[in-house]
PDB file of C-alpha atoms in Angstrom:
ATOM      1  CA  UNK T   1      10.612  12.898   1.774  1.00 93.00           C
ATOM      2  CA  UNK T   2       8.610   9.110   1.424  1.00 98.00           C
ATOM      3  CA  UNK T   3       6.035   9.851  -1.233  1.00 98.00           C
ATOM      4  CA  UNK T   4       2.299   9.439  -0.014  1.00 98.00           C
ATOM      5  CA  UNK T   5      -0.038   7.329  -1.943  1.00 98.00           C
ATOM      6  CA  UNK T   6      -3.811   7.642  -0.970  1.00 98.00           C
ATOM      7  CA  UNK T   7      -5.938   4.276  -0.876  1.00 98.00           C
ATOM      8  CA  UNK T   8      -8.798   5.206  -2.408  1.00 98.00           C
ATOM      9  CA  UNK T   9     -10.650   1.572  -1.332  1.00 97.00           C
ATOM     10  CA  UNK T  10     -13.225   3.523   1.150  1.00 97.00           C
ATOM     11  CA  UNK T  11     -14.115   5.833  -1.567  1.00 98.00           C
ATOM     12  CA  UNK T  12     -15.730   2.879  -3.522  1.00 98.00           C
ATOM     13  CA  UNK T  13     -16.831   1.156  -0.085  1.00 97.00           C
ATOM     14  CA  UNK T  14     -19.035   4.250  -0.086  1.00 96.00           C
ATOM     15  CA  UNK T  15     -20.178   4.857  -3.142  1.00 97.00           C
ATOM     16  CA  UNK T  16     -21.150   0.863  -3.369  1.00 97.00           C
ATOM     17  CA  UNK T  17     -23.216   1.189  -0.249  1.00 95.00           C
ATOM     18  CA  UNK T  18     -25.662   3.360  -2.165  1.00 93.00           C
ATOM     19  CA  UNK T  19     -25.317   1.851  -6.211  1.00 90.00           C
ATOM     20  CA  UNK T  20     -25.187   4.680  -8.732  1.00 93.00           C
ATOM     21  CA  UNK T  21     -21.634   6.595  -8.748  1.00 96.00           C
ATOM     22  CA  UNK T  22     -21.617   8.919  -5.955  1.00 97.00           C
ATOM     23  CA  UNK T  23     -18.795   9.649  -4.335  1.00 97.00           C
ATOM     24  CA  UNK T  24     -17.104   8.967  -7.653  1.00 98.00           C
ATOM     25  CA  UNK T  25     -13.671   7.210  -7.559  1.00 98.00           C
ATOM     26  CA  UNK T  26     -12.388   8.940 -10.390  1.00 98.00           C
ATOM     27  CA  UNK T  27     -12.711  12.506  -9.386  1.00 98.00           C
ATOM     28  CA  UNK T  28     -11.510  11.276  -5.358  1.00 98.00           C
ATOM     29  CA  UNK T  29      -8.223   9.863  -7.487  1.00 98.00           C
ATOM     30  CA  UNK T  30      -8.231  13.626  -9.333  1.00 98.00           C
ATOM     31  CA  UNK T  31      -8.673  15.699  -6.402  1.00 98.00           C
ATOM     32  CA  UNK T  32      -6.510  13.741  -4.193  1.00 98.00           C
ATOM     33  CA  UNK T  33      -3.405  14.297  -6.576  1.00 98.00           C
ATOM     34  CA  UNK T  34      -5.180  18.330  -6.745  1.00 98.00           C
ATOM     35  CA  UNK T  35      -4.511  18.604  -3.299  1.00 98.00           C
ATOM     36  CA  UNK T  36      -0.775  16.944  -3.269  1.00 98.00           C
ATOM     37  CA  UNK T  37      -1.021  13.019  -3.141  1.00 98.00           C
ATOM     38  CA  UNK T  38       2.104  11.488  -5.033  1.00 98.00           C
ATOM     39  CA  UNK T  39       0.403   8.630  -6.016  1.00 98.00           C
ATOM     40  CA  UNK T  40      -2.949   6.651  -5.923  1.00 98.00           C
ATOM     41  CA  UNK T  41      -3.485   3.041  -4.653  1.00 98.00           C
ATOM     42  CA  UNK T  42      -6.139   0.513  -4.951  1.00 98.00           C
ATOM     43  CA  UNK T  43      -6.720  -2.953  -4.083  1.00 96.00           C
ATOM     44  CA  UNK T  44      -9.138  -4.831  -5.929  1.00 95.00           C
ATOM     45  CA  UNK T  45     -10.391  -8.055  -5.096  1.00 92.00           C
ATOM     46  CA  UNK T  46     -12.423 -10.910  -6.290  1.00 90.00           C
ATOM     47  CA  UNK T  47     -15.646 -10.328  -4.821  1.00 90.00           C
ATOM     48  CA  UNK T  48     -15.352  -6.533  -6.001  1.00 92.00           C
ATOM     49  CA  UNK T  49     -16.983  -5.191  -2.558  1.00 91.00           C
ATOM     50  CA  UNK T  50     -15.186  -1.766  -3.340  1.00 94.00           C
ATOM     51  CA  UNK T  51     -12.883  -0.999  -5.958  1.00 97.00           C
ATOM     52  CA  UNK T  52     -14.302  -2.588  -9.241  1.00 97.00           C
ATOM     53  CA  UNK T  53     -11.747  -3.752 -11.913  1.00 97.00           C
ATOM     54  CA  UNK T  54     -13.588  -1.317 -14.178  1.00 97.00           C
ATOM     55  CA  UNK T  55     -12.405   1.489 -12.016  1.00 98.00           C
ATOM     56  CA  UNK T  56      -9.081   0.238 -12.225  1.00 98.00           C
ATOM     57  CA  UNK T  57      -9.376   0.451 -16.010  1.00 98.00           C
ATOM     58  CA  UNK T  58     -10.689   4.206 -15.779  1.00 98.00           C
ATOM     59  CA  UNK T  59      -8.520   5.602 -13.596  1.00 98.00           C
ATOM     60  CA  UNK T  60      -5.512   4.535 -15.677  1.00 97.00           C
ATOM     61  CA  UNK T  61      -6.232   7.394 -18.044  1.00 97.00           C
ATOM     62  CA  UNK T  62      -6.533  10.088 -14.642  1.00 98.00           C
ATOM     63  CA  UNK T  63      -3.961   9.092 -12.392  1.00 98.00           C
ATOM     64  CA  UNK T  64      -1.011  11.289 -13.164  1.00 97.00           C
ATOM     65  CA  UNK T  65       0.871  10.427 -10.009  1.00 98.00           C
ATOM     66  CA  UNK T  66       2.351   6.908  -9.300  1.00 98.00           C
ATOM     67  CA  UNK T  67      -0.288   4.427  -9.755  1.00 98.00           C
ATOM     68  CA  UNK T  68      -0.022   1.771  -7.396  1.00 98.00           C
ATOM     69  CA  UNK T  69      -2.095  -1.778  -7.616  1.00 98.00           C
ATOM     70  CA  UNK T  70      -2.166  -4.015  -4.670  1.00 97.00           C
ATOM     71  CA  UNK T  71      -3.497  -7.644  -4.441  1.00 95.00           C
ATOM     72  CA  UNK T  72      -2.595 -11.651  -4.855  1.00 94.00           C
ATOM     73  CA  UNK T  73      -1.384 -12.600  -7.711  1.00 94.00           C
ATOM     74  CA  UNK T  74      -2.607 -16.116  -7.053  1.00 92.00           C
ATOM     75  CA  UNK T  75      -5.973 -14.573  -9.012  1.00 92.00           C
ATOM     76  CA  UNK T  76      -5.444 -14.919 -12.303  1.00 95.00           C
ATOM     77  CA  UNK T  77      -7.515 -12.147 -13.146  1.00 95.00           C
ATOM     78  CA  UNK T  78      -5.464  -9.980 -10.834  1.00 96.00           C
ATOM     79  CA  UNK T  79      -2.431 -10.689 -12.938  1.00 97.00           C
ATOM     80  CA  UNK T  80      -4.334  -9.846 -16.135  1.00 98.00           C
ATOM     81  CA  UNK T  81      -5.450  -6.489 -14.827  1.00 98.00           C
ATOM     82  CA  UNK T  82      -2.333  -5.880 -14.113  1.00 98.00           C
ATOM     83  CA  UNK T  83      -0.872  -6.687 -17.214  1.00 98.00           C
ATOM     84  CA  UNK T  84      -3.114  -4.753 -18.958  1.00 98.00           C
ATOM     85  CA  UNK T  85      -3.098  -1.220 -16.964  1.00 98.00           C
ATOM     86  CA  UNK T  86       0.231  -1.466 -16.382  1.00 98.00           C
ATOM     87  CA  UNK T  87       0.685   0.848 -13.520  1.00 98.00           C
ATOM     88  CA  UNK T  88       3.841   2.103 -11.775  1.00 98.00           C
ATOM     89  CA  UNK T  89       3.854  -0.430  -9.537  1.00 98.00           C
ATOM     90  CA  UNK T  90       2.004  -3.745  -8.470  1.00 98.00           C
ATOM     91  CA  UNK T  91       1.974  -4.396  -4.623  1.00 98.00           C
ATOM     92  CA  UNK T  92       1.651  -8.619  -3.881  1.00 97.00           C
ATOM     93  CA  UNK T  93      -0.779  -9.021  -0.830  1.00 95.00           C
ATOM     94  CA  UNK T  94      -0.727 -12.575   0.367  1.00 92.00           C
ATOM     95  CA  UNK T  95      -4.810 -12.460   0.847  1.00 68.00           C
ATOM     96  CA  UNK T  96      -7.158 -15.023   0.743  1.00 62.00           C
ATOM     97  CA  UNK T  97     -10.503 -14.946  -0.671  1.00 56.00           C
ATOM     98  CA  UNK T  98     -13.067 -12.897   1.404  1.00 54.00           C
ATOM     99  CA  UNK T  99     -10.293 -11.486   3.200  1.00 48.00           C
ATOM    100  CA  UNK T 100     -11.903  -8.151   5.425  1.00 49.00           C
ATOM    101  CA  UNK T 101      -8.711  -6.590   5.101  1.00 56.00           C
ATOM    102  CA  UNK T 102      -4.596  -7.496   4.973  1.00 53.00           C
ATOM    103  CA  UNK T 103      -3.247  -9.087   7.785  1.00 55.00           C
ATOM    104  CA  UNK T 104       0.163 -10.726   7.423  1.00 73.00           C
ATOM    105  CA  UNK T 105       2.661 -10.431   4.924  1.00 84.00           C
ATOM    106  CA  UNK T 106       4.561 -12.828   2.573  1.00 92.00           C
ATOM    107  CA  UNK T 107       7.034 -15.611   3.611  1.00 95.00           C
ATOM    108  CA  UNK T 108       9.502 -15.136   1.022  1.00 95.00           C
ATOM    109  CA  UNK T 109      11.223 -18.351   2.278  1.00 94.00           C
ATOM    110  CA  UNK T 110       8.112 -20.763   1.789  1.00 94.00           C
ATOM    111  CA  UNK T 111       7.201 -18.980  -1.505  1.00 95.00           C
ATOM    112  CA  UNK T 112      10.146 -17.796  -3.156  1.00 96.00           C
ATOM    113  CA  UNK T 113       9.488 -19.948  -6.330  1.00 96.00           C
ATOM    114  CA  UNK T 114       6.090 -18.663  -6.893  1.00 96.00           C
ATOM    115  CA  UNK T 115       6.903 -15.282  -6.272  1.00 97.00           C
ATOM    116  CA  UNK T 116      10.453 -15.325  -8.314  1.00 97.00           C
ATOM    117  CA  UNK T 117       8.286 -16.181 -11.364  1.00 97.00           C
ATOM    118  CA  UNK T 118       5.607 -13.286 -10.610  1.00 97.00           C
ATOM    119  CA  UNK T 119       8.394 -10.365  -9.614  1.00 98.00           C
ATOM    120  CA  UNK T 120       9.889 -11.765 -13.284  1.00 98.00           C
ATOM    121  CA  UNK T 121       6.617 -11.666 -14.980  1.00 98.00           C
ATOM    122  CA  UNK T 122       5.395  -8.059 -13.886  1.00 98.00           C
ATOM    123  CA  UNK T 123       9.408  -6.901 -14.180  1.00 98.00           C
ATOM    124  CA  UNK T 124       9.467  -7.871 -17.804  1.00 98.00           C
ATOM    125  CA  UNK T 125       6.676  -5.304 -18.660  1.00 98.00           C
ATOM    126  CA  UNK T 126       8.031  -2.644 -16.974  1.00 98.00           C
ATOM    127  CA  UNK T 127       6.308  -2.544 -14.015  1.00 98.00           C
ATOM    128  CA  UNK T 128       7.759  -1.883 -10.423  1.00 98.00           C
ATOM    129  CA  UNK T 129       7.722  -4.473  -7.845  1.00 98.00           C
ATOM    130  CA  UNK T 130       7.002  -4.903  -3.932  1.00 98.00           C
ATOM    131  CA  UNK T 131       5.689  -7.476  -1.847  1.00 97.00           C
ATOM    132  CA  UNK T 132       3.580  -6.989   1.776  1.00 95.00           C
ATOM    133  CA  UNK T 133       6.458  -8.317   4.819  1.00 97.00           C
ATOM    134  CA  UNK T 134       6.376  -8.017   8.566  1.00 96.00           C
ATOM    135  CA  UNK T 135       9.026  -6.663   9.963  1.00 97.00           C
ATOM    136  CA  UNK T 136      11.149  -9.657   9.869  1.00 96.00           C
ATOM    137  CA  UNK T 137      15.239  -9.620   8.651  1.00 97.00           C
ATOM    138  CA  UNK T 138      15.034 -12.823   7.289  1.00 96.00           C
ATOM    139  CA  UNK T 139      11.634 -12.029   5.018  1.00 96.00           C
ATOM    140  CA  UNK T 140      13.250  -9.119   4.054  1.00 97.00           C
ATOM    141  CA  UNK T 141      16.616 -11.290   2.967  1.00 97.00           C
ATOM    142  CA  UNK T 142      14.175 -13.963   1.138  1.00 97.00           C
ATOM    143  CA  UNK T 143      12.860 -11.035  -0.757  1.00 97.00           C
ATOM    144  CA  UNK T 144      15.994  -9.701  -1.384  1.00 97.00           C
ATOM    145  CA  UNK T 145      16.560 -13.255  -3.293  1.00 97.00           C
ATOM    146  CA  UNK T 146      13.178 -12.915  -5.143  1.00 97.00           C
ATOM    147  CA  UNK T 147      14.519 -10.024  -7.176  1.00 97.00           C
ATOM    148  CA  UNK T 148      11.480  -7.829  -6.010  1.00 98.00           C
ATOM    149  CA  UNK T 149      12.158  -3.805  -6.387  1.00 98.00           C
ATOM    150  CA  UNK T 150      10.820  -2.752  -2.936  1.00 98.00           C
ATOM    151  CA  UNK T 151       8.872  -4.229  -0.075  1.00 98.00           C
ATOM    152  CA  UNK T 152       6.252  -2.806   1.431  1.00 98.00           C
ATOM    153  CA  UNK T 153       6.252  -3.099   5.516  1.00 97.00           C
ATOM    154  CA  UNK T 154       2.599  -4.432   7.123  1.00 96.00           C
ATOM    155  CA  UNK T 155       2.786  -2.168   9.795  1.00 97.00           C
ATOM    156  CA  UNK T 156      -0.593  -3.043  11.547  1.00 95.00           C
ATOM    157  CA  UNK T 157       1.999  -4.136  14.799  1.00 96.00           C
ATOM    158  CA  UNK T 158       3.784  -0.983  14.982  1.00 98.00           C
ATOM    159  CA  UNK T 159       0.151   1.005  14.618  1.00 97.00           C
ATOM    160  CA  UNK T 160      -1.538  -1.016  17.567  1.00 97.00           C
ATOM    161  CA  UNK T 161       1.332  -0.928  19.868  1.00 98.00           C
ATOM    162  CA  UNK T 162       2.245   2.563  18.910  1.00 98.00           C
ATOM    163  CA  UNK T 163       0.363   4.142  22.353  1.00 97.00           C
ATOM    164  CA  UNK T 164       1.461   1.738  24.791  1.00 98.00           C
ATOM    165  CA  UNK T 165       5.319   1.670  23.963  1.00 98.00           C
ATOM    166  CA  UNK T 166       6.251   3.618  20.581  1.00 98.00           C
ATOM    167  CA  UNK T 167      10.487   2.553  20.867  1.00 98.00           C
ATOM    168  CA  UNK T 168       9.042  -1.209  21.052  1.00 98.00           C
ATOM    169  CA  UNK T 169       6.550  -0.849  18.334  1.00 98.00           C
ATOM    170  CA  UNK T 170       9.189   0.344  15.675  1.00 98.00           C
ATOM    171  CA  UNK T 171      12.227  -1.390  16.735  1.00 98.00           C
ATOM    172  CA  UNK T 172      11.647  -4.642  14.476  1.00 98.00           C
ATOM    173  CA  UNK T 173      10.855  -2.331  11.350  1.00 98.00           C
ATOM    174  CA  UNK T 174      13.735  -0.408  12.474  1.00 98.00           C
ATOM    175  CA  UNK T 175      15.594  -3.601  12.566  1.00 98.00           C
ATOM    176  CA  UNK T 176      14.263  -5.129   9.302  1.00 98.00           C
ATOM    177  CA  UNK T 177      14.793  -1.700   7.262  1.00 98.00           C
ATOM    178  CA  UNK T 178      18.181  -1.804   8.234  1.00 98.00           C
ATOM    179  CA  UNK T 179      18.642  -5.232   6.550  1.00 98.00           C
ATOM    180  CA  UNK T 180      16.889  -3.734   3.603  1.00 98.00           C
ATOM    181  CA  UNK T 181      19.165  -0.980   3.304  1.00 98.00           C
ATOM    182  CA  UNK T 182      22.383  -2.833   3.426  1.00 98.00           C
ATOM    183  CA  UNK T 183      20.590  -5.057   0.971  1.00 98.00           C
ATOM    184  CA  UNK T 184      19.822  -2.192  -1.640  1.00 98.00           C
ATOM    185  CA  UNK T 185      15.598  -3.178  -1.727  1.00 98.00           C
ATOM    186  CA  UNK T 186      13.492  -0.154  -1.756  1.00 98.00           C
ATOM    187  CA  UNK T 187      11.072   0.251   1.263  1.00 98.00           C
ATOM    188  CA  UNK T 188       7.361   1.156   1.445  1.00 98.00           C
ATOM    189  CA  UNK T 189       4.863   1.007   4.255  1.00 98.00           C
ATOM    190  CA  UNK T 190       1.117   0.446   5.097  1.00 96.00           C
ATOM    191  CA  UNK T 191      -2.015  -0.448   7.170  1.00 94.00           C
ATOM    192  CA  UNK T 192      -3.110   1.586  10.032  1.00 95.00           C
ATOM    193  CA  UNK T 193      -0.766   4.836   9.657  1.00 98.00           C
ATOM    194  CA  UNK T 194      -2.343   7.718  10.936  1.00 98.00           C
ATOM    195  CA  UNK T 195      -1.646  11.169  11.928  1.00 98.00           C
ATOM    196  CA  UNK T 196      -0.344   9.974  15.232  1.00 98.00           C
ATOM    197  CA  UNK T 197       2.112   7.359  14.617  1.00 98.00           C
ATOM    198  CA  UNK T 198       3.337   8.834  10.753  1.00 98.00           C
ATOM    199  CA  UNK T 199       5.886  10.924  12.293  1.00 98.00           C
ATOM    200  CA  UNK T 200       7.361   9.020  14.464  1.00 98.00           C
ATOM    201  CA  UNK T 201       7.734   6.041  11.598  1.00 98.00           C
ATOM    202  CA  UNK T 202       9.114   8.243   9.214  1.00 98.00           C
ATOM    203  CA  UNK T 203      11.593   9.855  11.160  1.00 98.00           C
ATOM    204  CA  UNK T 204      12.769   6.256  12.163  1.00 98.00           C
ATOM    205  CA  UNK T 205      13.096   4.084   9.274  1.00 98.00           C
ATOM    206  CA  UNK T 206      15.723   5.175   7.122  1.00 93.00           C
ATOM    207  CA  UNK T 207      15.179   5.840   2.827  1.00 97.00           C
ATOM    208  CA  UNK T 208      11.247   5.190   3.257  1.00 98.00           C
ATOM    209  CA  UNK T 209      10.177   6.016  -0.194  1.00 98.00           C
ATOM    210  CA  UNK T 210       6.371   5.802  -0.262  1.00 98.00           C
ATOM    211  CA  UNK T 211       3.411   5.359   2.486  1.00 98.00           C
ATOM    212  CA  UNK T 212       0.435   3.951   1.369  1.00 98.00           C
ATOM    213  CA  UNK T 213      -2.729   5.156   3.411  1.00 98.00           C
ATOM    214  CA  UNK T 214      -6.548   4.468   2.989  1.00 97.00           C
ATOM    215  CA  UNK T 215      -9.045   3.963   5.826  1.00 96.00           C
ATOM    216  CA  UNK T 216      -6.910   6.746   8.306  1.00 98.00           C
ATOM    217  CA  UNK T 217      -6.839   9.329   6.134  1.00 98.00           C
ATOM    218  CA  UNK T 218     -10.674   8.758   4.205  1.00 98.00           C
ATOM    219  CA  UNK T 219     -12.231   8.889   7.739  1.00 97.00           C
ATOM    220  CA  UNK T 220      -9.890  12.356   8.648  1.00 98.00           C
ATOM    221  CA  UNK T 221     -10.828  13.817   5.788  1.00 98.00           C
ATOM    222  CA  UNK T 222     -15.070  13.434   6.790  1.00 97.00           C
ATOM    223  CA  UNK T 223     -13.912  15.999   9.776  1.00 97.00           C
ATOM    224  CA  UNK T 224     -11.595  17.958   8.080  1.00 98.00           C
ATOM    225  CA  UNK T 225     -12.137  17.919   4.414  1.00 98.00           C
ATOM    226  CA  UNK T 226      -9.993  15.758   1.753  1.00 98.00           C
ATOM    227  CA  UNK T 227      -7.731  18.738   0.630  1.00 98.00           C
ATOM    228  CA  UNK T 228      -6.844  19.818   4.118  1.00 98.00           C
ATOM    229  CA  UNK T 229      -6.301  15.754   5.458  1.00 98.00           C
ATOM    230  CA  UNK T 230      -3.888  15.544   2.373  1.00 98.00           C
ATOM    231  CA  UNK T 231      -1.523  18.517   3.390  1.00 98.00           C
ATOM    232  CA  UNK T 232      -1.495  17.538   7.501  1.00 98.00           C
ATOM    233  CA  UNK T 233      -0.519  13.760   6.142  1.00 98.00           C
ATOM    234  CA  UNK T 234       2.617  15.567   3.793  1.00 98.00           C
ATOM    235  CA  UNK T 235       3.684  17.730   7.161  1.00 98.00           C
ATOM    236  CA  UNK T 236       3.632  14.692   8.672  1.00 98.00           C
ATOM    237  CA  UNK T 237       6.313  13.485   6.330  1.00 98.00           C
ATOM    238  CA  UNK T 238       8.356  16.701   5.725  1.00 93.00           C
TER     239      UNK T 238
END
């Protein structure tokens, strides 16, 4: 069964709306693992606008799960947070600054030198790699010659063409997963997963190992309550 990692982003998206600490990320990062999560993910970024590198800091000490850190290494205080929390794993986001939200993943071909020295550098402390692909065999064969641990599949594509023609929308991860497989790279998956198109994903893309989800499952849980939202996601992937 893939693990699920909640993306606690919207959490602090909230609380920063309003100043003062309410809802608190810490105890949405305990509860969530209460209530079954496998791991917790955040993405921090420059301008702060939800998850603060001081939460970062204090929920090293609560997550008991996998912690998960996504962003671009190209910040150098990115790499230092990093570096310093050490968490289970470090997620590299190809974002630019002021980016609303992730929209593409890596070429591994263009920037395999960078991102050999980075997947070394986060390796050597112990920390778990992946990098954000599209569905694309010969991205997933460039990061195959990075040396990266997993990848992580940007599967806004799949989640926008999921109503119109679910067999098209998954046949290029189905495709790329397969390269990854034969390849021996680990495979995670995220953006714009929901309780509709979950199943379906899962059941087609062989050894998935971990979904990260934030915005879909934060909004559920406003109708049906955070501890309830977390158990329909894990039937989802049973």
């Amino acid at each position: 069964m893939p693990k699920l990692s909640v993306n606690i982003n919207k959490i602090a998206t909230l609380r920063n709306s309003r100043g003062g600490n309410t809802p608190s990320v810490i105890e949405a990062a305990i509860k969530a693992q209460e209530f079954g999560a496998q791991g917790i993910t955040v993405h921090p970024r420059p301008d702060e606008r939800h998850i603060r590198y001081s939460d970062v800091r204090e929920l090293k000490s609560v997550v008991t799960s996998e912690f998960n850190i996504e962003g671009n290494p190209r910040e150098q205080k990115f790499v230092d947070l990093v570096l310093e929390v050490k968490p289970t794993q470090v997620t590299l986001v190809p974002d630019v600054t002021g980016q609303l939200t992730s929209d593409h993943g890596w070429n591994t071909v263009e920037h395999k030198e960078y991102l050999v020295g980075m997947i070394k550098l986060f390796k050597s402390h112990g920390i778990r790699t992946s990098i954000f692909v599209d569905p694309d065999p010969d991205m997933v064969i460039g990061a195959k010659a990075i040396g990266t641990d997993r990848i992580e599949f940007y599967t806004e594509s799949y989640a926008h063409n999921y109503t119109s023609d679910r067999d098209a929308a998954i046949r290029p991860f189905v495709e790329a997963a397969e390269v990854a497989n034969k390849l021996g790279i680990g495979i995670n998956a995220g953006h714009d997963l929901n309780l509709h198109n979950l199943k379906f994903f899962k059941e087609n893309i062989p050894h998935l190992l971990e979904v990260s989800i934030g915005h879909a499952l934060i909004s559920d849980a406003l109708y049906f309550g955070m501890e309830n939202t977390i158990q329909m996601y894990l039937r989802e992937l049973k």
